[in-house]
Amino acid sequence: MNVQQIINNPNKAVAVNVHWLRPEEGGRRALPNGGRYMAVTYLDQPPNADSIAWTVVLDFTEYPAQQGYDCHAEAHFLSPNAPFEQLLKLRPIDLYEGHKKVAWIR
């Protein structure tokens, strides 16, 4: 699928690699054990008081608890007005639960 086909995709989902931080790195105590996971990202790095939060939705065909700390998912933003093109860039996008960074996607 080329970039134009992805942008024209009504779901605007893109395949990503997910790297979960281990507990000793400040990550979750356990990997998600479900097919869908939602987290917040701040596209300004590092986040500051003026950063806009966007919800990222990850859909897994195989649960992260089964795949391990490096896994695959389809990612899209919850809001249809989110800057979808950010998912197409090669830089990592950090994922947060509250103020705690738990993973990054690329």
mmCIF file of C-alpha atoms in Angstrom:
data_model
loop_
_atom_site.group_PDB
_atom_site.id
_atom_site.type_symbol
_atom_site.label_atom_id
_atom_site.label_comp_id
_atom_site.label_asym_id
_atom_site.label_seq_id
_atom_site.Cartn_x
_atom_site.Cartn_y
_atom_site.Cartn_z
ATOM 1 C CA MET A 1 0.000 0.000 0.000
ATOM 2 C CA ASN A 2 1.471 3.388 -0.949
ATOM 3 C CA VAL A 3 1.172 6.616 1.050
ATOM 4 C CA GLN A 4 -1.738 7.967 -1.036
ATOM 5 C CA GLN A 5 -3.712 4.737 -0.534
ATOM 6 C CA ILE A 6 -3.094 4.933 3.214
ATOM 7 C CA ILE A 7 -4.219 8.576 3.382
ATOM 8 C CA ASN A 8 -7.367 7.742 1.393
ATOM 9 C CA ASN A 9 -8.117 4.827 3.740
ATOM 10 C CA PRO A 10 -11.220 5.858 5.741
ATOM 11 C CA ASN A 11 -9.902 4.076 8.855
ATOM 12 C CA LYS A 12 -6.477 5.698 8.422
ATOM 13 C CA ALA A 13 -4.753 2.758 10.066
ATOM 14 C CA VAL A 14 -1.114 1.989 9.475
ATOM 15 C CA ALA A 15 1.002 -1.032 10.436
ATOM 16 C CA VAL A 16 3.433 -0.181 13.238
ATOM 17 C CA ASN A 17 6.001 -1.831 15.437
ATOM 18 C CA VAL A 18 5.349 -1.375 19.151
ATOM 19 C CA HIS A 19 8.160 -1.386 21.698
ATOM 20 C CA TRP A 20 6.915 -1.708 25.281
ATOM 21 C CA LEU A 21 9.097 -0.409 28.094
ATOM 22 C CA ARG A 22 9.921 -3.082 30.650
ATOM 23 C CA PRO A 23 8.903 -2.535 34.292
ATOM 24 C CA GLU A 24 12.508 -1.759 35.274
ATOM 25 C CA GLU A 25 12.492 0.974 32.578
ATOM 26 C CA GLY A 26 9.352 2.522 34.076
ATOM 27 C CA GLY A 27 6.872 0.649 31.865
ATOM 28 C CA ARG A 28 3.764 -1.360 32.679
ATOM 29 C CA ARG A 29 3.918 -4.234 35.157
ATOM 30 C CA ALA A 30 2.275 -6.503 32.572
ATOM 31 C CA LEU A 31 1.741 -6.263 28.828
ATOM 32 C CA PRO A 32 -1.847 -5.723 27.635
ATOM 33 C CA ASN A 33 -3.807 -8.936 27.279
ATOM 34 C CA GLY A 34 -6.372 -7.795 24.737
ATOM 35 C CA GLY A 35 -6.818 -7.037 21.071
ATOM 36 C CA ARG A 36 -7.233 -3.251 21.416
ATOM 37 C CA TYR A 37 -5.196 -0.781 23.428
ATOM 38 C CA MET A 38 -5.541 3.001 23.675
ATOM 39 C CA ALA A 39 -2.949 5.440 24.959
ATOM 40 C CA VAL A 40 -2.185 9.136 24.787
ATOM 41 C CA THR A 41 0.601 10.719 22.775
ATOM 42 C CA TYR A 42 1.983 14.225 22.677
ATOM 43 C CA LEU A 43 3.503 15.008 19.312
ATOM 44 C CA ASP A 44 5.627 17.762 20.870
ATOM 45 C CA GLN A 45 8.639 16.008 22.369
ATOM 46 C CA PRO A 46 9.284 16.363 25.170
ATOM 47 C CA PRO A 47 5.691 17.191 26.188
ATOM 48 C CA ASN A 48 5.124 20.596 27.736
ATOM 49 C CA ALA A 49 2.205 22.488 29.285
ATOM 50 C CA ASP A 50 0.961 23.567 25.833
ATOM 51 C CA SER A 51 1.157 20.113 24.213
ATOM 52 C CA ILE A 52 -2.013 18.727 22.665
ATOM 53 C CA ALA A 53 -2.825 15.151 23.668
ATOM 54 C CA TRP A 54 -4.034 12.718 21.008
ATOM 55 C CA THR A 55 -5.412 9.240 21.633
ATOM 56 C CA VAL A 56 -3.722 6.486 19.635
ATOM 57 C CA VAL A 57 -5.615 3.225 19.113
ATOM 58 C CA LEU A 58 -3.610 0.041 18.584
ATOM 59 C CA ASP A 59 -5.351 -3.045 17.210
ATOM 60 C CA PHE A 60 -3.515 -6.343 17.648
ATOM 61 C CA THR A 61 -4.213 -9.620 15.860
ATOM 62 C CA GLU A 62 -2.120 -11.335 18.537
ATOM 63 C CA TYR A 63 -2.195 -9.853 22.058
ATOM 64 C CA PRO A 64 0.945 -8.049 23.271
ATOM 65 C CA ALA A 65 1.136 -10.470 26.210
ATOM 66 C CA GLN A 66 1.612 -13.229 23.598
ATOM 67 C CA GLN A 67 3.926 -11.272 21.246
ATOM 68 C CA GLY A 68 6.277 -9.855 23.866
ATOM 69 C CA TYR A 69 7.931 -6.481 24.353
ATOM 70 C CA ASP A 70 8.407 -5.903 20.618
ATOM 71 C CA CYS A 71 5.228 -6.546 18.682
ATOM 72 C CA HIS A 72 3.091 -5.508 15.706
ATOM 73 C CA ALA A 73 -0.203 -3.622 15.520
ATOM 74 C CA GLU A 74 -2.397 -1.462 13.319
ATOM 75 C CA ALA A 75 -2.441 2.123 14.627
ATOM 76 C CA HIS A 76 -4.831 5.010 14.109
ATOM 77 C CA PHE A 77 -5.918 8.086 16.016
ATOM 78 C CA LEU A 78 -9.247 8.046 17.837
ATOM 79 C CA SER A 79 -10.126 11.512 16.503
ATOM 80 C CA PRO A 80 -10.782 11.835 12.766
ATOM 81 C CA ASN A 81 -9.245 15.330 13.023
ATOM 82 C CA ALA A 82 -5.915 14.100 14.400
ATOM 83 C CA PRO A 83 -2.725 14.637 12.385
ATOM 84 C CA PHE A 84 -2.746 11.192 10.743
ATOM 85 C CA GLU A 85 0.361 11.983 8.692
ATOM 86 C CA GLN A 86 2.396 11.772 11.921
ATOM 87 C CA LEU A 87 1.886 7.989 11.850
ATOM 88 C CA LEU A 88 3.605 7.876 8.454
ATOM 89 C CA LYS A 89 6.786 9.585 9.615
ATOM 90 C CA LEU A 90 9.800 7.502 10.509
ATOM 91 C CA ARG A 91 10.305 8.999 13.962
ATOM 92 C CA PRO A 92 9.014 7.119 17.017
ATOM 93 C CA ILE A 93 5.796 8.245 18.712
ATOM 94 C CA ASP A 94 5.810 7.869 22.500
ATOM 95 C CA LEU A 95 2.723 6.417 24.222
ATOM 96 C CA TYR A 96 1.676 7.403 27.734
ATOM 97 C CA GLU A 97 -0.650 6.159 30.457
ATOM 98 C CA GLY A 98 -1.201 9.387 32.349
ATOM 99 C CA HIS A 99 2.239 10.970 32.669
ATOM 100 C CA LYS A 100 4.037 7.626 32.458
ATOM 101 C CA LYS A 101 5.675 6.648 29.160
ATOM 102 C CA VAL A 102 4.883 2.972 28.569
ATOM 103 C CA ALA A 103 5.772 2.347 24.920
ATOM 104 C CA TRP A 104 6.702 3.850 21.588
ATOM 105 C CA ILE A 105 5.574 3.042 18.078
ATOM 106 C CA ARG A 106 7.244 3.425 14.714
#
